[in-house]
Structure formats: C-alpha cells, structure tokens
Short mmCIF file of C-alpha atoms in Angstrom, two decimals:
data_model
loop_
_atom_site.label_atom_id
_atom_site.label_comp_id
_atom_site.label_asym_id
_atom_site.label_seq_id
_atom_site.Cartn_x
_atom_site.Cartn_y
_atom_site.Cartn_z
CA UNK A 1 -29.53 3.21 -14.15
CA UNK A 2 -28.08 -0.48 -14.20
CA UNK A 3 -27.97 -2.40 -17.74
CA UNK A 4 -26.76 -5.43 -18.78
CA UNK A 5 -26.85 -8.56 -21.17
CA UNK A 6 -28.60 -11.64 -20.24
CA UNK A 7 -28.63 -15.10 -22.28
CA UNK A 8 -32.28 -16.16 -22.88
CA UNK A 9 -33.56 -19.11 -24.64
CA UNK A 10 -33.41 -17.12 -28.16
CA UNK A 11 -30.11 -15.40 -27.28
CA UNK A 12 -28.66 -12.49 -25.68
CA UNK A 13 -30.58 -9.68 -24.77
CA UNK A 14 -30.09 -5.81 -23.69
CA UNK A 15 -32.12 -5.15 -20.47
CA UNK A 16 -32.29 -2.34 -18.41
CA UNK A 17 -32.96 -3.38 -14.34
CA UNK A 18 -36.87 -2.11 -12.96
CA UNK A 19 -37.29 -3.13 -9.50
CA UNK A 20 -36.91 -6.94 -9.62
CA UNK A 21 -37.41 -7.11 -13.20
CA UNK A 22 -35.08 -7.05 -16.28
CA UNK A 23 -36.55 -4.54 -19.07
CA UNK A 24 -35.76 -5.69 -22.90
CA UNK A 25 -34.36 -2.97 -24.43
CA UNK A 26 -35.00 -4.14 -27.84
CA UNK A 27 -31.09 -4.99 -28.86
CA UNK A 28 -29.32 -8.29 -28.53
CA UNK A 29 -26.52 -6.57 -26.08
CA UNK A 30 -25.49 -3.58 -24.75
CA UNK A 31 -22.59 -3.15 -27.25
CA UNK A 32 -25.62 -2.54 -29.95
CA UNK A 33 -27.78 -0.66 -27.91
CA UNK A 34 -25.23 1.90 -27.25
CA UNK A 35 -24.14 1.76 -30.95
CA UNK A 36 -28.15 3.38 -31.59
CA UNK A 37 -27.62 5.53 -29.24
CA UNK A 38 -28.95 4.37 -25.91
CA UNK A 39 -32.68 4.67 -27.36
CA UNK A 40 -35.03 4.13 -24.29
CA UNK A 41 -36.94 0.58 -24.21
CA UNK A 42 -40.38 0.58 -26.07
CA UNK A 43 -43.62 0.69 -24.33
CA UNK A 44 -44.94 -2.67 -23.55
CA UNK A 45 -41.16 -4.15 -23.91
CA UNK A 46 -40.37 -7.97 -22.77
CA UNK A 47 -39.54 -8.19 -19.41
CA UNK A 48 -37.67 -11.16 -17.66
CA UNK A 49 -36.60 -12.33 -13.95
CA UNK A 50 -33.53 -11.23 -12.02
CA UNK A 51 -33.74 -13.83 -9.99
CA UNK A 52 -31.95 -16.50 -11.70
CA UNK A 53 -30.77 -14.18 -14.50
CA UNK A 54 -27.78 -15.41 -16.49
CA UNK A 55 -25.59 -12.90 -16.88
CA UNK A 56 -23.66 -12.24 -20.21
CA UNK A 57 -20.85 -10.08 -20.36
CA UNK A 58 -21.56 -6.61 -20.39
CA UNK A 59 -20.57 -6.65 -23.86
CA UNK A 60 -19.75 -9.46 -25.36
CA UNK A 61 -18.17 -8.56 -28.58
CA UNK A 62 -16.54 -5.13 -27.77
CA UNK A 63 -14.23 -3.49 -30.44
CA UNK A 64 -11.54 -3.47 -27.92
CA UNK A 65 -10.56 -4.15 -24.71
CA UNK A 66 -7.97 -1.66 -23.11
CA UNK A 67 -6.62 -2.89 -20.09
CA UNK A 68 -4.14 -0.68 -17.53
CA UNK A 69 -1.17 -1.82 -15.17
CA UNK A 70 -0.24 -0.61 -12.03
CA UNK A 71 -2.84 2.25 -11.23
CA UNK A 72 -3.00 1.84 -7.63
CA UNK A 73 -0.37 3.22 -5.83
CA UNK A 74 0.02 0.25 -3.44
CA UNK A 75 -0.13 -2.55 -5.78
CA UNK A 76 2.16 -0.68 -7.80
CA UNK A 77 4.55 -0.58 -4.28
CA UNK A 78 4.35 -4.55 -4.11
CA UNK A 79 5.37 -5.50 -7.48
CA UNK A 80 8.76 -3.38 -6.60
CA UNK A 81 7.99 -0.70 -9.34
CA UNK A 82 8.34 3.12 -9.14
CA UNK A 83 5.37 5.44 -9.73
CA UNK A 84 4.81 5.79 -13.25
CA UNK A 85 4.76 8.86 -15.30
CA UNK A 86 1.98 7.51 -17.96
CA UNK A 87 -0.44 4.54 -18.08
CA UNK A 88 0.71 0.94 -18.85
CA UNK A 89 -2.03 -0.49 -21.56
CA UNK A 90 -1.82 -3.71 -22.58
CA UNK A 91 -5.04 -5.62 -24.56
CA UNK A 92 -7.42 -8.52 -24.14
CA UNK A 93 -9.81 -9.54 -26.61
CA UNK A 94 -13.66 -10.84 -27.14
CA UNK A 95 -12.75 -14.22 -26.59
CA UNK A 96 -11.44 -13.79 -23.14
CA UNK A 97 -14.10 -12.62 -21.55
CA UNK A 98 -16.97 -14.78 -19.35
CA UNK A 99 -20.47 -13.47 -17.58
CA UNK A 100 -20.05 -12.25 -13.85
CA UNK A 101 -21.56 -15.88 -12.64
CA UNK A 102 -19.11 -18.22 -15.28
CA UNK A 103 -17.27 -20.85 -13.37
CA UNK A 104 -13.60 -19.94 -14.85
CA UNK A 105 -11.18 -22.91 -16.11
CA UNK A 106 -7.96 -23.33 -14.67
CA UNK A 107 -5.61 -23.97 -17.82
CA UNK A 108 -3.65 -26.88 -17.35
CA UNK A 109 -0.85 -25.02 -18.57
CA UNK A 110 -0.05 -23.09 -15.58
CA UNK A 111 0.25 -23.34 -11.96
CA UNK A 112 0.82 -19.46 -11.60
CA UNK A 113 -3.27 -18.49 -11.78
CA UNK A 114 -4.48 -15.12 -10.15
CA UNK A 115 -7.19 -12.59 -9.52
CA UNK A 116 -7.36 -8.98 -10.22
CA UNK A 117 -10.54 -6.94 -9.35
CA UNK A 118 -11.00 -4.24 -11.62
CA UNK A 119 -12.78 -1.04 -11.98
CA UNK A 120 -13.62 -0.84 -16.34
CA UNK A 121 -14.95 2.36 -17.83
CA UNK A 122 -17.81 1.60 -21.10
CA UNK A 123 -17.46 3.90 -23.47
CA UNK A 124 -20.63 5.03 -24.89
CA UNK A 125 -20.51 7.51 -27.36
CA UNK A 126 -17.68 7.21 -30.30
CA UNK A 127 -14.57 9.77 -29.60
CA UNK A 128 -10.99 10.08 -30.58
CA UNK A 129 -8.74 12.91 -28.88
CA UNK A 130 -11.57 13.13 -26.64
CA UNK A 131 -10.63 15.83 -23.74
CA UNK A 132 -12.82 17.40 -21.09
CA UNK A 133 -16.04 17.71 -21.18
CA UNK A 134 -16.59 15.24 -24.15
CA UNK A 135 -13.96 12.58 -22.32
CA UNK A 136 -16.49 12.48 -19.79
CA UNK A 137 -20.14 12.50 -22.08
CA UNK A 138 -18.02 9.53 -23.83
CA UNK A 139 -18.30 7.07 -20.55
CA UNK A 140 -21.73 5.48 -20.62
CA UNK A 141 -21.14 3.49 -16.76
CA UNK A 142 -18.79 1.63 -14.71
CA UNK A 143 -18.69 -2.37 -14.20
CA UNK A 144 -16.70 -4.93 -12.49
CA UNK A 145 -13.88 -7.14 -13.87
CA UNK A 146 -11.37 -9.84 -12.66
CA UNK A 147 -8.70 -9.53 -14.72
CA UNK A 148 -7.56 -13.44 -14.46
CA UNK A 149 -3.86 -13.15 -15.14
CA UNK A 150 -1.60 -16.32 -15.80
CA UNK A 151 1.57 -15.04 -14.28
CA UNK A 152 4.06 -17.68 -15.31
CA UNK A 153 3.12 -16.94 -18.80
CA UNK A 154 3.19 -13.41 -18.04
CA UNK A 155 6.58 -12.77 -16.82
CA UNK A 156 8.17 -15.31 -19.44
CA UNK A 157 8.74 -11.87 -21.55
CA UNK A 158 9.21 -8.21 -20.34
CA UNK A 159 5.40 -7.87 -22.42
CA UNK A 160 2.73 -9.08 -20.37
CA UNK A 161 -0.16 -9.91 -22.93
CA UNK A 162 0.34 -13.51 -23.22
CA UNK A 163 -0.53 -13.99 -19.61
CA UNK A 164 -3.52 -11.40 -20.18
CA UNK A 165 -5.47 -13.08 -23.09
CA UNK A 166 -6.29 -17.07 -22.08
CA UNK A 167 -9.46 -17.63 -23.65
CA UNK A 168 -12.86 -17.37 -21.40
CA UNK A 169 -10.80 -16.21 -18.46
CA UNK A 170 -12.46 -12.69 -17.61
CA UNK A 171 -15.69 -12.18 -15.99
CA UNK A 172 -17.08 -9.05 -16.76
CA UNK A 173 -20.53 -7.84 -15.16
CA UNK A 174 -22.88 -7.85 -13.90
CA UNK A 175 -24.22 -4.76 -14.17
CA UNK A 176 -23.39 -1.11 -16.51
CA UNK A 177 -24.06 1.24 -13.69
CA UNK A 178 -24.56 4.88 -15.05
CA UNK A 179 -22.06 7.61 -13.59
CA UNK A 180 -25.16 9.30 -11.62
CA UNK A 181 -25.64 6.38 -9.71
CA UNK A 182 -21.75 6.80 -8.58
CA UNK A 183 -20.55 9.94 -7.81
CA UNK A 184 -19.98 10.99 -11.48
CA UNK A 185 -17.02 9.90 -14.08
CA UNK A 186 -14.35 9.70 -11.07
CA UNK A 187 -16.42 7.91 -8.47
CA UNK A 188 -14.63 6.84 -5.33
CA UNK A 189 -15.89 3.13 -4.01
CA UNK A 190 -14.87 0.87 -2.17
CA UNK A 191 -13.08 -2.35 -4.62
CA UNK A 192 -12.17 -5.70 -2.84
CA UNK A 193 -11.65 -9.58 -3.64
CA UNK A 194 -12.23 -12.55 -1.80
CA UNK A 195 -11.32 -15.69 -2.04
CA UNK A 196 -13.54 -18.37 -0.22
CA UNK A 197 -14.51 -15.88 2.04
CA UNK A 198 -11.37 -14.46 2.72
CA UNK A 199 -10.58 -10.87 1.69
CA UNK A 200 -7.12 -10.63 -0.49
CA UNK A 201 -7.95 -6.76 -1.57
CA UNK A 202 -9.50 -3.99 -0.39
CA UNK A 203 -8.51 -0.33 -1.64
CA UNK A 204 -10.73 3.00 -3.23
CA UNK A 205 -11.28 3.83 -6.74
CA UNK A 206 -10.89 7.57 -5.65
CA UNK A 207 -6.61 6.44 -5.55
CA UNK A 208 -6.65 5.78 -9.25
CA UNK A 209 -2.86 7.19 -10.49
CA UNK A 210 -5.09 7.90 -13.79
CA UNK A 211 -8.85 8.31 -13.34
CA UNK A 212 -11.32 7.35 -15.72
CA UNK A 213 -11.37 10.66 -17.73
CA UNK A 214 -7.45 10.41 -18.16
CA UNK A 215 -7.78 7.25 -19.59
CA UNK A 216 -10.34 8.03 -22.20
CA UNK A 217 -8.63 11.26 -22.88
CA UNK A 218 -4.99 9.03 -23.43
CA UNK A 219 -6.62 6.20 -25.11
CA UNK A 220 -8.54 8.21 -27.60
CA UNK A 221 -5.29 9.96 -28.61
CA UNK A 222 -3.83 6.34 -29.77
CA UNK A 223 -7.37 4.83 -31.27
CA UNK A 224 -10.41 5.53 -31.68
CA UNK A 225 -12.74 4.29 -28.78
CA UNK A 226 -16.07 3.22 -30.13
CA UNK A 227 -19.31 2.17 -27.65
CA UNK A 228 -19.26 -0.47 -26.22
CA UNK A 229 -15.49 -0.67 -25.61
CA UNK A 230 -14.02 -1.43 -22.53
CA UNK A 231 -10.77 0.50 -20.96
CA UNK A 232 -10.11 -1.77 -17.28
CA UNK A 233 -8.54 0.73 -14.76
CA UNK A 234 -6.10 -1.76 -13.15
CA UNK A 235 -5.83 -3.72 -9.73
CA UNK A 236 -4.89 -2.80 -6.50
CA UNK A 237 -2.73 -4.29 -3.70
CA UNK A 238 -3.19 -7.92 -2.39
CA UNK A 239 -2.69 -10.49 -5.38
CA UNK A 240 -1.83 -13.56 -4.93
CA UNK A 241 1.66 -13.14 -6.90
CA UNK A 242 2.58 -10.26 -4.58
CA UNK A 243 2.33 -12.40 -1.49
CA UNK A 244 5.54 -14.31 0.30
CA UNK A 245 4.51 -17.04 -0.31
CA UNK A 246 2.51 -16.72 -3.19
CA UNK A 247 -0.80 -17.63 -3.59
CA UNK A 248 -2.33 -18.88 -6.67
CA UNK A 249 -5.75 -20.44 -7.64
CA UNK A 250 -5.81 -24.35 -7.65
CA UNK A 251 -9.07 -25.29 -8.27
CA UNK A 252 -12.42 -25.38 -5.95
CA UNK A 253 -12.15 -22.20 -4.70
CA UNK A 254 -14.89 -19.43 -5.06
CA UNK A 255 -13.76 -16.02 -6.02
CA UNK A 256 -15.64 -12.55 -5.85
CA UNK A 257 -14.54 -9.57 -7.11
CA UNK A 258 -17.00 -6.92 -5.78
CA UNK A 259 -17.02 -2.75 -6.39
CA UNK A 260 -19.36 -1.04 -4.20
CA UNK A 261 -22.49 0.14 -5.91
CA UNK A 262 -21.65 -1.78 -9.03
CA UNK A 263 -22.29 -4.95 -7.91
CA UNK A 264 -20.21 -8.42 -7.79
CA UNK A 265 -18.59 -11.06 -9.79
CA UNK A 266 -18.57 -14.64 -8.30
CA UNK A 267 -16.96 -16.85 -9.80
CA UNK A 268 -15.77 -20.90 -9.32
CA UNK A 269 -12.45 -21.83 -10.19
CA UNK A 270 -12.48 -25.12 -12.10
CA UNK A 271 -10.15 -27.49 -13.55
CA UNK A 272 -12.25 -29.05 -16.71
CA UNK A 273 -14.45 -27.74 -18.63
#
C-alpha cells in the first residue's frame, strides 16, 4: 500500500493511492491517521487526481525527526572516517521539511549546499525499548528524503545540526510505501541521486551498517518514538562535499533523489523565494 498527504483547496489530506486515484482517508495527514490507528478509508470516501497531485510531506508535523550519519559503508570511506561501532543521530525538525515536488531555496548564507538521498523509516505504532518482533510491527513504511545539508555551517563545529536544520530544506515524499510492498522491514533497493540528469549516487539499502529494525530498537531506548515520526537511515557515497573538487548546488539545477519502489523526489534548486 502507498499513502501520503496531499494539499487540497481546504487543506491537507490523508489519501491512500487506488489505481490512478488518491483515496481520502478521512484525516488531515498521515501523522493523524496513524495516531487512530491506520483505520481503513470509509465507504464512499473523497477521492482526488494523481495526476497533478501536490504532494505534502509525508508528515508534516512529526514529533521528531531522527536523522543518522554515516550508514553506508562507502560514504562513510569518503568522508575519511572509520567504521563506527553505534549510530550517529543527529535531529531536524517540522519546519525543515518540504513536499517531494517543492522547489528548495538556496540560503544566501552559504555557498557549501548539498544533497543526500535518504532511505527514512515511519514509525507507526507508539514503542519505547522496542526489540524484535515489536521493533518491526512499530515501522508503518519506507519513504524518500534528501537530506539538504549546508556543509559550511556544518563543519563550523565538531556537531553537525546547524547545517542539518535550515528551514524548508528537506523534501520528504512522495509516497509511505508499506514493508510488503518491499521486501519486509530490511528491504534491499536500489537508492540514487541525480543532478540534472547526471547520477552523483547510486548504492543498496540492503548495505545499511544499521538496518531499519536497529534503529528503532536504538532509538526507542533514548525516546519514545510515537507514529508518525521519522528516523532517516543516512546517505551513501557520491556527495557533492566528498568530491575533489567539490560540488555544491548553485542554483537552476534539478535534483532527484529516487529509491526504487518508493518512488522519487524532484526537486528545483532556487535562489529566492
């Protein structure tokens, strides 16, 4: 099953995809629907286009955002780091995130922009020292995120956050696509960026250091993880920091961050807003 959150002329809505149609699910996102419980959609519910569907973020008011460095072997290998023995979390917020179709704003304040497809769990199901079998129940899908990262501002500290939180800088989306449709809770597809056309990553979600049931099981030791949250897996090899010379995001270009079987974000990189 693939669910998301769409902006409508009376505000966001919950849907559930049927074909080519977009079934209400009777909630204003996805973050509330899963807080019911997942309820299924009423008979006779709204239905709406996908073509020319505007695309919220998944969830666009999670509780938390939990977001993991180096997880990929490789990229870990190109920043010059060793293997590590336990996840790197950092957070983002609410505010940071966009729909999978946003144009994203170039801050002014830095010439050091970059992308970062990312594999995010959605927790469905409220847990804390989760392990097992009800780490697993607890993950409602898998969606696609670029993890915009500032780097200048990133790397002014040995603590990355401020060049993880810019406001509006995240697409999230399109699509919550249900473990079944993926190989289960540690699915192994195929994650890439391009940028105009050009691809900058390509790796395997099946790689993952820590997979998806790790994470929930280490996150919900530290905090409770409530539906709706978000925990982003990390990036693999081929950002533009990594690269001699670098490469950052200028302006004008068109960036997609794609997971197989998940779907895409495609996004314009803009210098106003």
């Amino acid at each position: 099953m693939k669910l998301a959150t769409i902006r409508t002329a009376s505000g966001t809505r919950a849907v559930r995809l049927d074909g080519e149609a977009l079934v209400d699910l009777g909630y204003p996102d996805l973050g509330a629907w899963l807080a019911a419980g997942s309820p299924a959609a009423s008979a006779g519910a709204a239905a709406y286009s996908l073509e020319g569907a505007d695309f919220a973020p998944v969830v666009p008011n999670p509780s938390k955002i939990v977001c993991v460095g180096h997880n990929y072997t490789n990229h870990i290998k190109e920043m010059g780091r060793e293997l590590p023995s336990y996840p790197t979390l950092f957070p983002k917020f609410a505010d940071t995130l966009l729909g999978a179709n946003d144009p994203i704003v170039k801050p002014p304040e830095t010439d050091a922009l970059d992308w970062e497809v990312e594999l995010v769990i959605v927790i469905g199901r409220k847990v804390r020292r989760a392990r097992g079998t009800e780490a697993e129940a607890a993950i409602a899908g898998f969606t696609v995120m670029n993890d915009v990262s500032v780097r200048d501002w990133q790397f002014r500290t040995i603590e990355w956050t401020q060049g993880k939180i810019w406001d509006s800088s995240t697409p999230v989306g399109p699509f919550v696509t249900t473990p079944d449709e993926v190989g289960g809770v540690r699915p192994a597809l195929v994650v890439s960026t391009t940028v105009d056309g050009q691809v900058m990553q390509s790796d395997n979600t099946g790689t993952l250091l820590f997979d998806p049931v790790f994470l929930v099981e280490y996150i919900s030791t530290l905090i409770t993880l409530h539906p709706g949250d978000l925990i982003a897996t990390g990036t693999p090899a081929g950002v533009g920091h990594a690269r001699d010379p670098k490469v950052y995001l200028v302006g004008g270009e068109t960036v997609v961050t794609q997971i197989e079987g998940l779907g895409r974000c495609t996004n314009t990189i803009v210098t106003d807003a």
